[in-house]
mmCIF file of C-alpha atoms and ligand atoms in Angstrom:
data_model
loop_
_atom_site.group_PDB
_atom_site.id
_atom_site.type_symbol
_atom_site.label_atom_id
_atom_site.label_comp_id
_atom_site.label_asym_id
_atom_site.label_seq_id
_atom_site.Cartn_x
_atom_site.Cartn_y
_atom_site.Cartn_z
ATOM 1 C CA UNK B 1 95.016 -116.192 -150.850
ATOM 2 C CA UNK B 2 94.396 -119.829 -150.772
ATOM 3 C CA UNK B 3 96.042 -122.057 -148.574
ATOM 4 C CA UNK B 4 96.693 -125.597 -149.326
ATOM 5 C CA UNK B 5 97.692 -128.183 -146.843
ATOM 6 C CA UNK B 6 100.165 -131.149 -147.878
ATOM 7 C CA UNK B 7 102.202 -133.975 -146.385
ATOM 8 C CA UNK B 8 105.652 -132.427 -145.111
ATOM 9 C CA UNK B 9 107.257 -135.493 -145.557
ATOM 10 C CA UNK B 10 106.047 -139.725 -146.304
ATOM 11 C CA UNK B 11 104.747 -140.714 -149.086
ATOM 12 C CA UNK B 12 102.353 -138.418 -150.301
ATOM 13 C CA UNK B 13 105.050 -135.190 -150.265
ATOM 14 C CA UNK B 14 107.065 -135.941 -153.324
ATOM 15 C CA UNK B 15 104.043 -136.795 -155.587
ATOM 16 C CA UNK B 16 101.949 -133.719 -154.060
ATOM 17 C CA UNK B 17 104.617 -131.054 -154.917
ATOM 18 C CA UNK B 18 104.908 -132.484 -158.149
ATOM 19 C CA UNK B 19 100.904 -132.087 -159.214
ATOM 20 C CA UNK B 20 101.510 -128.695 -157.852
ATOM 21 C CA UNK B 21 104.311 -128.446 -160.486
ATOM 22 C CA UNK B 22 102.173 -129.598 -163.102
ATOM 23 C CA UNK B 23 99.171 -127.273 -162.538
ATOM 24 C CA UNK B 24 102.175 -124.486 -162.998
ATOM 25 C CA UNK B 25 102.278 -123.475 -159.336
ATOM 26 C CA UNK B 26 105.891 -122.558 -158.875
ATOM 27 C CA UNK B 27 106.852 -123.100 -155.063
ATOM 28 C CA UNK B 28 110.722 -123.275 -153.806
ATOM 29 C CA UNK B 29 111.142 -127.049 -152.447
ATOM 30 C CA UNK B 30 114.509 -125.929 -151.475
ATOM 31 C CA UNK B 31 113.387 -122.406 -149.283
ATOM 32 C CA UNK B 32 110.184 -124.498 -147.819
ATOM 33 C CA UNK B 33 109.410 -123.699 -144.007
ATOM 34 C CA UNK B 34 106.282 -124.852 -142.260
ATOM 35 C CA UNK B 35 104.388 -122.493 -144.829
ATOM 36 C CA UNK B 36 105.870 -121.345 -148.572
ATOM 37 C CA UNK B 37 104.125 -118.892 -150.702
ATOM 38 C CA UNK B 38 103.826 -119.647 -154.459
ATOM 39 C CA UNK B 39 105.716 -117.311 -156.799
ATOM 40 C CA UNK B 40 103.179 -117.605 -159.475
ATOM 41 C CA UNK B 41 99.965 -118.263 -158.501
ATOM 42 C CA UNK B 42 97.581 -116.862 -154.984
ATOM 43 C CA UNK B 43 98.280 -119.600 -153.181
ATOM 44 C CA UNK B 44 100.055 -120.834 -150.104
ATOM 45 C CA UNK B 45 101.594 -124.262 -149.049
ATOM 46 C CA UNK B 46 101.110 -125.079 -145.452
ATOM 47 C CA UNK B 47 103.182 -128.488 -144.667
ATOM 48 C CA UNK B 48 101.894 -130.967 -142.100
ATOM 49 C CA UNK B 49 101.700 -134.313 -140.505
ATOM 50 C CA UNK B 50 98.950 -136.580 -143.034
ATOM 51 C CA UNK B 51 97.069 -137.021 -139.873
ATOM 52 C CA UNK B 52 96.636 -132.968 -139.394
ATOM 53 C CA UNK B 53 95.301 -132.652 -142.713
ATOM 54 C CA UNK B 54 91.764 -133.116 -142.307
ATOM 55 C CA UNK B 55 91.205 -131.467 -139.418
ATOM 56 C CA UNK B 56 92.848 -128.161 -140.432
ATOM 57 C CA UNK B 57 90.925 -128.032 -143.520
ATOM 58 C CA UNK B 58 87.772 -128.614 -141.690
ATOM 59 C CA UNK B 59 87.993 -126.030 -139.583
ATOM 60 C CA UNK B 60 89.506 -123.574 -141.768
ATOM 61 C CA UNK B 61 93.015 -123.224 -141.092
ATOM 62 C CA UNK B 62 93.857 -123.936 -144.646
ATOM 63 C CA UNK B 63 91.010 -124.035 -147.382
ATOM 64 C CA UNK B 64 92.494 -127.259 -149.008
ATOM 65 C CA UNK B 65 94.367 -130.313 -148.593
ATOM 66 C CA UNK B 66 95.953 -133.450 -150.258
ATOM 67 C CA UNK B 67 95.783 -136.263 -148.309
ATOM 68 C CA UNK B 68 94.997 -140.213 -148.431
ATOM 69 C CA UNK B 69 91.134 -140.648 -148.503
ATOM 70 C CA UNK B 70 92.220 -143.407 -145.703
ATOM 71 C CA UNK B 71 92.683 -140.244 -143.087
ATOM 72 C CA UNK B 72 89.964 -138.422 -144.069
ATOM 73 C CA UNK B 73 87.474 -141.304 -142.872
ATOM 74 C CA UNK B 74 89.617 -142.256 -139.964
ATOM 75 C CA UNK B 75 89.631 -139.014 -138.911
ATOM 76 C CA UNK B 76 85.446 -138.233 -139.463
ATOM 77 C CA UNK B 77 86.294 -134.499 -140.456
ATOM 78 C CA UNK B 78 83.469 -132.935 -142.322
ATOM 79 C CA UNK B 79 85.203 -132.112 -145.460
ATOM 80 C CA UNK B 80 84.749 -131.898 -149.095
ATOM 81 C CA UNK B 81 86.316 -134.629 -151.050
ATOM 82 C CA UNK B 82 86.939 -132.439 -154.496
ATOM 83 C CA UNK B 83 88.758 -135.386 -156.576
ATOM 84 C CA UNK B 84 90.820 -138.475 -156.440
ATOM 85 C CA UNK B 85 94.205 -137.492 -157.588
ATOM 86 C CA UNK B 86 95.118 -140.947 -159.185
ATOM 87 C CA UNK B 87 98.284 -141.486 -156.732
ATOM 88 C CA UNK B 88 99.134 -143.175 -153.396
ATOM 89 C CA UNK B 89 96.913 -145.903 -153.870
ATOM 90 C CA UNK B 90 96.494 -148.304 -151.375
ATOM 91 C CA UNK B 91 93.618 -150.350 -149.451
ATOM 92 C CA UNK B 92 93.202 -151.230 -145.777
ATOM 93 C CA UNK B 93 92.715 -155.059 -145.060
ATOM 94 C CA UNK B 94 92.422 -157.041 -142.206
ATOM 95 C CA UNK B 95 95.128 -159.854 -142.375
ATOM 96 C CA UNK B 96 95.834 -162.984 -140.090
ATOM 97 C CA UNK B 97 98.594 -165.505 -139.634
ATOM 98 C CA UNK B 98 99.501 -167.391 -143.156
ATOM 99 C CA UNK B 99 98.787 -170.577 -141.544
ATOM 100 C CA UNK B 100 95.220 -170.074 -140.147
ATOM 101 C CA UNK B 101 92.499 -170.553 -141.908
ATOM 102 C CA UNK B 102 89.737 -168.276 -142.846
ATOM 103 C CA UNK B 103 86.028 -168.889 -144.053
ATOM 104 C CA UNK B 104 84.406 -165.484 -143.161
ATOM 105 C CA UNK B 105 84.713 -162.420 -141.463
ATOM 106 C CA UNK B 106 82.827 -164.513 -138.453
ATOM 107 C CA UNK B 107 86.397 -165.505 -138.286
ATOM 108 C CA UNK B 108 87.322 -162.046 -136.055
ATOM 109 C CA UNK B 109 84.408 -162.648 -133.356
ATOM 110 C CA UNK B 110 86.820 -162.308 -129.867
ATOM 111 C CA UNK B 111 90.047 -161.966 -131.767
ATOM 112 C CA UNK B 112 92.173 -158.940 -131.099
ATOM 113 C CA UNK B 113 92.829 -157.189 -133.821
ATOM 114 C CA UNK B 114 95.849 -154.616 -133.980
ATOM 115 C CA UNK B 115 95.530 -151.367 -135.981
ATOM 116 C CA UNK B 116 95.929 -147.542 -136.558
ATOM 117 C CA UNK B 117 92.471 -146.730 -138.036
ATOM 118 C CA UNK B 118 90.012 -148.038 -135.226
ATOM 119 C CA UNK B 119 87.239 -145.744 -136.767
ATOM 120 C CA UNK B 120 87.192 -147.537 -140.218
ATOM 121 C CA UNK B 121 87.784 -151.078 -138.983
ATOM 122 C CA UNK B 122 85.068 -150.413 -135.895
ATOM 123 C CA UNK B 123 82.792 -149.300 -138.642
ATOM 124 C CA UNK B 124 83.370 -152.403 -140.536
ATOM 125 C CA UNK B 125 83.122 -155.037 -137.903
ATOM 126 C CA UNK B 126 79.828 -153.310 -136.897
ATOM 127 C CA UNK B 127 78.281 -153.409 -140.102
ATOM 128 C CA UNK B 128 79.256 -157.528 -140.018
ATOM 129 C CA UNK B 129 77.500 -158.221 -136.603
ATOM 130 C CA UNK B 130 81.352 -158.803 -135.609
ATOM 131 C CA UNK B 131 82.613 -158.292 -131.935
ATOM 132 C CA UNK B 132 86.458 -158.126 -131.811
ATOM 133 C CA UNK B 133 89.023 -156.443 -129.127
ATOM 134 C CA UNK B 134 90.657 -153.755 -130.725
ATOM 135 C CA UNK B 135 94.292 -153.069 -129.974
ATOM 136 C CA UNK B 136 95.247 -149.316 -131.028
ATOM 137 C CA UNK B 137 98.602 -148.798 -132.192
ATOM 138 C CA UNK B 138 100.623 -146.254 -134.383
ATOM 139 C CA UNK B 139 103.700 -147.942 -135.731
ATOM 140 C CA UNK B 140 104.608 -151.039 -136.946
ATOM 141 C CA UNK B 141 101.015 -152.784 -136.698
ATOM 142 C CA UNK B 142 102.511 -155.431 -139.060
ATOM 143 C CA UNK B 143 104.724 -156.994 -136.062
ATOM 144 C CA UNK B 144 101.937 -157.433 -133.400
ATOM 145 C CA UNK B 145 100.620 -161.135 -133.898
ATOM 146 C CA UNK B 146 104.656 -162.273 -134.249
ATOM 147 C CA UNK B 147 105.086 -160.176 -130.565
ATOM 148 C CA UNK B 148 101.891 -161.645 -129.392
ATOM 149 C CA UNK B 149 100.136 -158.097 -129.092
ATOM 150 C CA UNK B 150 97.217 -159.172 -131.042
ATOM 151 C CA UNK B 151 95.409 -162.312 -133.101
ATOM 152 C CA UNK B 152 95.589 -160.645 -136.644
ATOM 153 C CA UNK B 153 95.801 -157.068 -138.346
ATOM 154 C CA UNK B 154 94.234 -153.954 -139.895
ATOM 155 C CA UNK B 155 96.366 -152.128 -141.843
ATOM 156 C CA UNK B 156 97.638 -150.597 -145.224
ATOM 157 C CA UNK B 157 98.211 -152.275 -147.530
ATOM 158 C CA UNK B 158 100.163 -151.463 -150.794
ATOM 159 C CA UNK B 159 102.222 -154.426 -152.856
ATOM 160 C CA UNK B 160 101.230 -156.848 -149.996
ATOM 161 C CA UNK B 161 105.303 -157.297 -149.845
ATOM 162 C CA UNK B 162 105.039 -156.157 -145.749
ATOM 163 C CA UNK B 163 102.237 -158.788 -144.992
ATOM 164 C CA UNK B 164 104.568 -161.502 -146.831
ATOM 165 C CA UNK B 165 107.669 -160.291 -144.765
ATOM 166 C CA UNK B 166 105.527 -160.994 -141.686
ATOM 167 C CA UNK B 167 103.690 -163.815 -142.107
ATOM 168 C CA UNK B 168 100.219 -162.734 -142.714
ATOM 169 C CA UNK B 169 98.033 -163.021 -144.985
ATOM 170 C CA UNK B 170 95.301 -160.772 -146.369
ATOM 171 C CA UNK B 171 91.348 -162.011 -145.810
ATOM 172 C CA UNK B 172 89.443 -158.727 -146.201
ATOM 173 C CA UNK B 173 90.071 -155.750 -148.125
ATOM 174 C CA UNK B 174 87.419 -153.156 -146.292
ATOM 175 C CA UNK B 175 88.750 -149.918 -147.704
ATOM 176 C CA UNK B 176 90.247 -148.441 -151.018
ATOM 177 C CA UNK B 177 91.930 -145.607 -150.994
ATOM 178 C CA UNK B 178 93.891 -142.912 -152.585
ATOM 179 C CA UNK B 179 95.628 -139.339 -152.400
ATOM 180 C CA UNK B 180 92.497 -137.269 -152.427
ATOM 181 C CA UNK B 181 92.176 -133.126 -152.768
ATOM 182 C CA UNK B 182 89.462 -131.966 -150.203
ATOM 183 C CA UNK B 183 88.601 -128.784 -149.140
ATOM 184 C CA UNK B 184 86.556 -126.632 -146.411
ATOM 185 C CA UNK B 185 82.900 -126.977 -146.792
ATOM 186 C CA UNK B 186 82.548 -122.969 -146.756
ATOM 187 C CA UNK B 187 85.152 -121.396 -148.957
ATOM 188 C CA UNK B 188 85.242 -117.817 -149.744
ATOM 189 C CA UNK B 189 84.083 -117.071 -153.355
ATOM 190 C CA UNK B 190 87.536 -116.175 -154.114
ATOM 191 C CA UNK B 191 88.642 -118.840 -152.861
ATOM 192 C CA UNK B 192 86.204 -121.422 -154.936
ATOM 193 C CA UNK B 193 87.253 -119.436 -157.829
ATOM 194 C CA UNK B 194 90.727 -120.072 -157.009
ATOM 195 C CA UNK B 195 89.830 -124.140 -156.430
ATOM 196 C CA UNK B 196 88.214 -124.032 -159.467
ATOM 197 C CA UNK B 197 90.861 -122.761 -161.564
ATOM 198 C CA UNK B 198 93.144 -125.664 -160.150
ATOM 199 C CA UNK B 199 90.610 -128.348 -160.928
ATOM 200 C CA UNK B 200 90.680 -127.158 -164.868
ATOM 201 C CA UNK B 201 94.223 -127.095 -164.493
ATOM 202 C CA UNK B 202 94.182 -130.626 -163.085
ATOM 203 C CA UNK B 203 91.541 -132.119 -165.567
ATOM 204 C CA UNK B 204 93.662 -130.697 -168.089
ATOM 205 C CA UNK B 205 96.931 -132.724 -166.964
ATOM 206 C CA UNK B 206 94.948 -135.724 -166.502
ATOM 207 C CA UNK B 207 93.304 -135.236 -169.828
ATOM 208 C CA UNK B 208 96.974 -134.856 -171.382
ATOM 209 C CA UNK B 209 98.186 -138.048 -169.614
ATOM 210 C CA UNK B 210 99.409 -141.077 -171.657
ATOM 211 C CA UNK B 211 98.700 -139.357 -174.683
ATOM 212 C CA UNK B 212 100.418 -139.269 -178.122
ATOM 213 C CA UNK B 213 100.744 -136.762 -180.660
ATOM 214 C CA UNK B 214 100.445 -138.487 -184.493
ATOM 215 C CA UNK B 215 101.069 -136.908 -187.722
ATOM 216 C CA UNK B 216 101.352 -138.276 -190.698
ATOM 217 C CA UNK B 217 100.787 -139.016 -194.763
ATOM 218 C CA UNK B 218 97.834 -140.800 -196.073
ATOM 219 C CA UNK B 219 96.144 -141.189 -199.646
ATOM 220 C CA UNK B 220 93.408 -139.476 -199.538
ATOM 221 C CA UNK B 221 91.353 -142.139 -200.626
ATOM 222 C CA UNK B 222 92.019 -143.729 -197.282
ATOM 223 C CA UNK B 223 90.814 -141.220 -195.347
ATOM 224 C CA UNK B 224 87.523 -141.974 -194.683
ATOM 225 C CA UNK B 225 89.144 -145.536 -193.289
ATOM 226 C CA UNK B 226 91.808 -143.111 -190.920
ATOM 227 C CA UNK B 227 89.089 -141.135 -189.691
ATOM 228 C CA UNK B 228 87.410 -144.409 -188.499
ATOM 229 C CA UNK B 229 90.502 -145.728 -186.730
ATOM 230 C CA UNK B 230 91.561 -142.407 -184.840
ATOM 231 C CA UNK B 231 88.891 -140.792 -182.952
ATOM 232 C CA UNK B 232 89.891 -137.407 -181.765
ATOM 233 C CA UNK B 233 88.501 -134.909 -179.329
ATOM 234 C CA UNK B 234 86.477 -133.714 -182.673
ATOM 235 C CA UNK B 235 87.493 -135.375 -185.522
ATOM 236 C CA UNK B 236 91.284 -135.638 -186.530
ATOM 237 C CA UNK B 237 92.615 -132.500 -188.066
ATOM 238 C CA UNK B 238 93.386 -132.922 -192.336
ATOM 239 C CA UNK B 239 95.166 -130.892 -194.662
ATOM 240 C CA UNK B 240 96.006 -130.844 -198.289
ATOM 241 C CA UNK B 241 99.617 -132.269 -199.340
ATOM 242 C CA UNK B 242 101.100 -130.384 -202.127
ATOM 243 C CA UNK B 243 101.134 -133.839 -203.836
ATOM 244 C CA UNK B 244 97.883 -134.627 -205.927
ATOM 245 C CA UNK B 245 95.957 -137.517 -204.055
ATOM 246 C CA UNK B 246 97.439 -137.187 -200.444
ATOM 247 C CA UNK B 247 97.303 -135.442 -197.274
ATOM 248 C CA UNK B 248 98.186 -134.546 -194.037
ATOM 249 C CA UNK B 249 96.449 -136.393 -190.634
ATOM 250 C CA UNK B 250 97.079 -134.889 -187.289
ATOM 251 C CA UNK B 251 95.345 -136.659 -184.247
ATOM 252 C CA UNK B 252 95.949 -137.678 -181.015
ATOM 253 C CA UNK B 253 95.431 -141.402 -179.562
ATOM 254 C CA UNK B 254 96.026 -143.003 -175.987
ATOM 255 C CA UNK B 255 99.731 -144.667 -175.281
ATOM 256 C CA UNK B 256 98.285 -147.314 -174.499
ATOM 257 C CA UNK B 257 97.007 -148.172 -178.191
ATOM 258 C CA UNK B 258 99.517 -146.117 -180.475
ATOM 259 C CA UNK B 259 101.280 -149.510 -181.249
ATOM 260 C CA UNK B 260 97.979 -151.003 -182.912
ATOM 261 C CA UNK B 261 96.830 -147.731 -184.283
ATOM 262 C CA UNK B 262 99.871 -147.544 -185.983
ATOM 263 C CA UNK B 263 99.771 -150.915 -187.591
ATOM 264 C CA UNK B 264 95.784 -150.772 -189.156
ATOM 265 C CA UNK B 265 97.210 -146.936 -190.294
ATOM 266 C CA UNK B 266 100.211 -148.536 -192.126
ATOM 267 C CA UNK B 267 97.908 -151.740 -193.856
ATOM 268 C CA UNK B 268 95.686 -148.268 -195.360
ATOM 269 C CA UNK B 269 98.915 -147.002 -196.992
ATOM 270 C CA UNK B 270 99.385 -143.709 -194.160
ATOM 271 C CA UNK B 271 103.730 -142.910 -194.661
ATOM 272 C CA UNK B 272 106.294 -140.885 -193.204
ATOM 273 C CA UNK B 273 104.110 -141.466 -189.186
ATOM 274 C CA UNK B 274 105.315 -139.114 -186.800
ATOM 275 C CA UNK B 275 104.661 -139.992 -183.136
ATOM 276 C CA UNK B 276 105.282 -137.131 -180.658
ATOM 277 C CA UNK B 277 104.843 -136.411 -177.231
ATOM 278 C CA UNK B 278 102.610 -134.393 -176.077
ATOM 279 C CA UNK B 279 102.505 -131.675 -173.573
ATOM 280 C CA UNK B 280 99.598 -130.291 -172.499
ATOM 281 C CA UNK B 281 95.669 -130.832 -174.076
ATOM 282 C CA UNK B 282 93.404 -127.789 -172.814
ATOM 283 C CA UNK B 283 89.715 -129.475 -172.917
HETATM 284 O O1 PRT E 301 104.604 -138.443 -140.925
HETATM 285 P P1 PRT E 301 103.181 -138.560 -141.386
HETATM 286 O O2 PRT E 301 102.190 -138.776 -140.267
HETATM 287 O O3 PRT E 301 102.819 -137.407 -142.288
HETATM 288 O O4 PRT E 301 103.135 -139.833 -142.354
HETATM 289 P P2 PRT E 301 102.680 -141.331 -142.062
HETATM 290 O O5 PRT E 301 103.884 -142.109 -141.675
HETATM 291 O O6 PRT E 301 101.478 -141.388 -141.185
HETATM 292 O O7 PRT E 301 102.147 -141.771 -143.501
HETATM 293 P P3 PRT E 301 102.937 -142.289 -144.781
HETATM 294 O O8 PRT E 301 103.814 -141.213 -145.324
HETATM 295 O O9 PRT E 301 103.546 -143.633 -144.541
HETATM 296 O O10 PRT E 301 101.693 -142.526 -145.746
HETATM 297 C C1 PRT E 301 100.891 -141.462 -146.155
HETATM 298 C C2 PRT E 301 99.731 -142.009 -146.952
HETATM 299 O O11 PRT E 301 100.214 -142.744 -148.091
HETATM 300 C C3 PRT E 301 98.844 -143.027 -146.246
HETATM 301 O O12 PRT E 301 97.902 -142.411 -145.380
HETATM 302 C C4 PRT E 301 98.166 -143.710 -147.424
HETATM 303 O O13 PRT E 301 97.060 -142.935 -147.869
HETATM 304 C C5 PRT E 301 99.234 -143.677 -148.509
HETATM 305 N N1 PRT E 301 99.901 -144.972 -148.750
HETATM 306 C C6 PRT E 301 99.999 -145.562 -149.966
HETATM 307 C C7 PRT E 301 100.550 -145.759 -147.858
HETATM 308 C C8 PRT E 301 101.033 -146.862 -148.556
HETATM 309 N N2 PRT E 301 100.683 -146.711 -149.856
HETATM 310 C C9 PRT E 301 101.777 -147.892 -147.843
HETATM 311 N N3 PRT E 301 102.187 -148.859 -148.445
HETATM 312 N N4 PRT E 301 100.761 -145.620 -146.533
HETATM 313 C C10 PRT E 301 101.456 -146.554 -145.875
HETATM 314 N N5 PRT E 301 101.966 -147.685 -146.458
HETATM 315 C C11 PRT E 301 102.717 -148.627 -145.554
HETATM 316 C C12 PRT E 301 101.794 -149.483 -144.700
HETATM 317 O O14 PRT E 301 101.520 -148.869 -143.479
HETATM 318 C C13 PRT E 301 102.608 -150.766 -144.481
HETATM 319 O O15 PRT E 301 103.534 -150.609 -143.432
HETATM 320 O O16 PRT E 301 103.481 -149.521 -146.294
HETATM 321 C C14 PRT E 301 103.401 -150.845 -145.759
HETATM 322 C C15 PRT E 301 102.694 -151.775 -146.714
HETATM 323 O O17 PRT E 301 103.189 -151.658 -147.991
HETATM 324 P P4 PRT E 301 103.370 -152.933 -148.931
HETATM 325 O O18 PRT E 301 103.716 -152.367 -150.271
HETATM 326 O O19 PRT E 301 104.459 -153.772 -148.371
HETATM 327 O O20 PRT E 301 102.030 -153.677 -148.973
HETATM 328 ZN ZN1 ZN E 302 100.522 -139.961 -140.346
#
């Protein structure tokens, strides 16, 4: 049985329950406790503080975990970083007053700088030949050079709309980060069969993403021309129209480009498009 640690509640929860939904893994939101068993699938969902994540996945406790890649270096836990899951983006910057002004990170040499992730920032400042006073706090790092607690900031940032809100301005972004899935650096060969089964799953949903379904009618003498515009996986599927001279194009294209695809089909005489959304592509 695989256990999997995720955020009980915050900002990683919702969209961590909802890959799990994706991937097929059926677990009752409504019946969760501090650990829920899937109904459909070996696995078990242990729910915990973000900063608990690492750590129990290092040592064992639960075989894998979703969690920001920001806590996972904070935290120095020797785990495997599987993949970046492609939500809860964010970076962590140092910031400073709006009004000050800032030519280089020489800028932080005897400032004190407020922040929840001493490891990453202490790593940073050393690598710059930078000696600042760290202030350590857990909460509300954003309000410490208003209360006089400290000279500027290190903290998460997301839209930036916090740092306005307060006054500050961002000078350094020193790390990116994301939701990540990670796991213990000696699973079980069930249980790596189990991981691996969830990263097709989750390569398949990613592969799916943003992706259209389009069918339609084209003279056959435009085909070659079709082909050329729509690149499938293969090569987009055709079929004979009952019709002498047409046929039938299936293919999928990105989202993101359906609008133009659909416009050089229509100049090459393809009818009757059908755009249609698409479940699930299995790679
Ligand atoms: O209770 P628990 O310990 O589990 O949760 P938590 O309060 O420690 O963390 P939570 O739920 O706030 O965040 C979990 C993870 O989400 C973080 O570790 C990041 O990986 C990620 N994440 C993504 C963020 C943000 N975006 C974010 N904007 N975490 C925090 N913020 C906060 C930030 O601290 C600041 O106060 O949002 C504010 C800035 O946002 P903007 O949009 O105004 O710039
Ligand atoms: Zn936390």
């Amino acid at each position: 049985m695989l256990r999997i640690a995720i955020q009980t509640k915050g900002r990683l929860n919702e969209q961590s329950m909802e890959l799990l939904h994706e991937i097929g893994i059926d677990v009752d939101a409504a019946k969760r406790k501090f650990l829920s068993q899937a109904t459909n699938f070996p696995i078990e969902v242990l729910y915990l503080r973000d900063d608990d994540i690492p750590q129990v996945v290092a040592n064992g406790t639960a075989s894998l975990g979703i969690v920001g890649l920001n806590e996972v270096a904070e935290r120095g836990c020797d785990v495997e970083v599987v993949k970046k899951l492609g939500f809860g983006g964010c970076r962590i910057s140092l910031a400073i007053p709006k009004g000050e002004r800032y030519d280089s990170v020489e800028y932080f040499c005897g400032k004190r700088i407020a922040t929840s992730y001493p490891k990453i920032l202490g790593e940073f400042l050393a690598g710059h030949g930078v000696k600042a006073d760290m202030e350590v706090i857990t909460g509300s790092v954003e309000i410490a050079p208003a209360a006089g607690i400290a000279d500027a900031i290190f903290d998460i940032v997301s839209s930036g709309g916090t740092l306005v809100t307060n006054g500050l301005k961002e000078v350094e972004r020193v790390f990116e980060s994301e939701a990540v899935l990670i796991a213990n650096r000696n699973l079980s060969m069930e249980d790596r069969a189990l991981l691996d089964e969830l990263l097709f799953r989750i390569e398949s949903e990613s592969v799916s993403r943003g992706k259209k379904y389009l069918l339609m009618n084209i003279p056959t003498a435009s085909l070659d021309e079709a082909i050329k515009i729509l690149p499938a996986m293969r090569s987009p599927t055709v079929m004979p129209l009952a019709v002498e001279g047409w046929c039938s194009l299936h293919s999928v294209v990105d989202a993101a480009s359906l609008w133009d695809k659909v416009r050089q089909l229509k100049a090459i005489g393809a009818e009757g498009i059908l755009v249609l959304t698409l479940d699930k592509i299995i790679p």
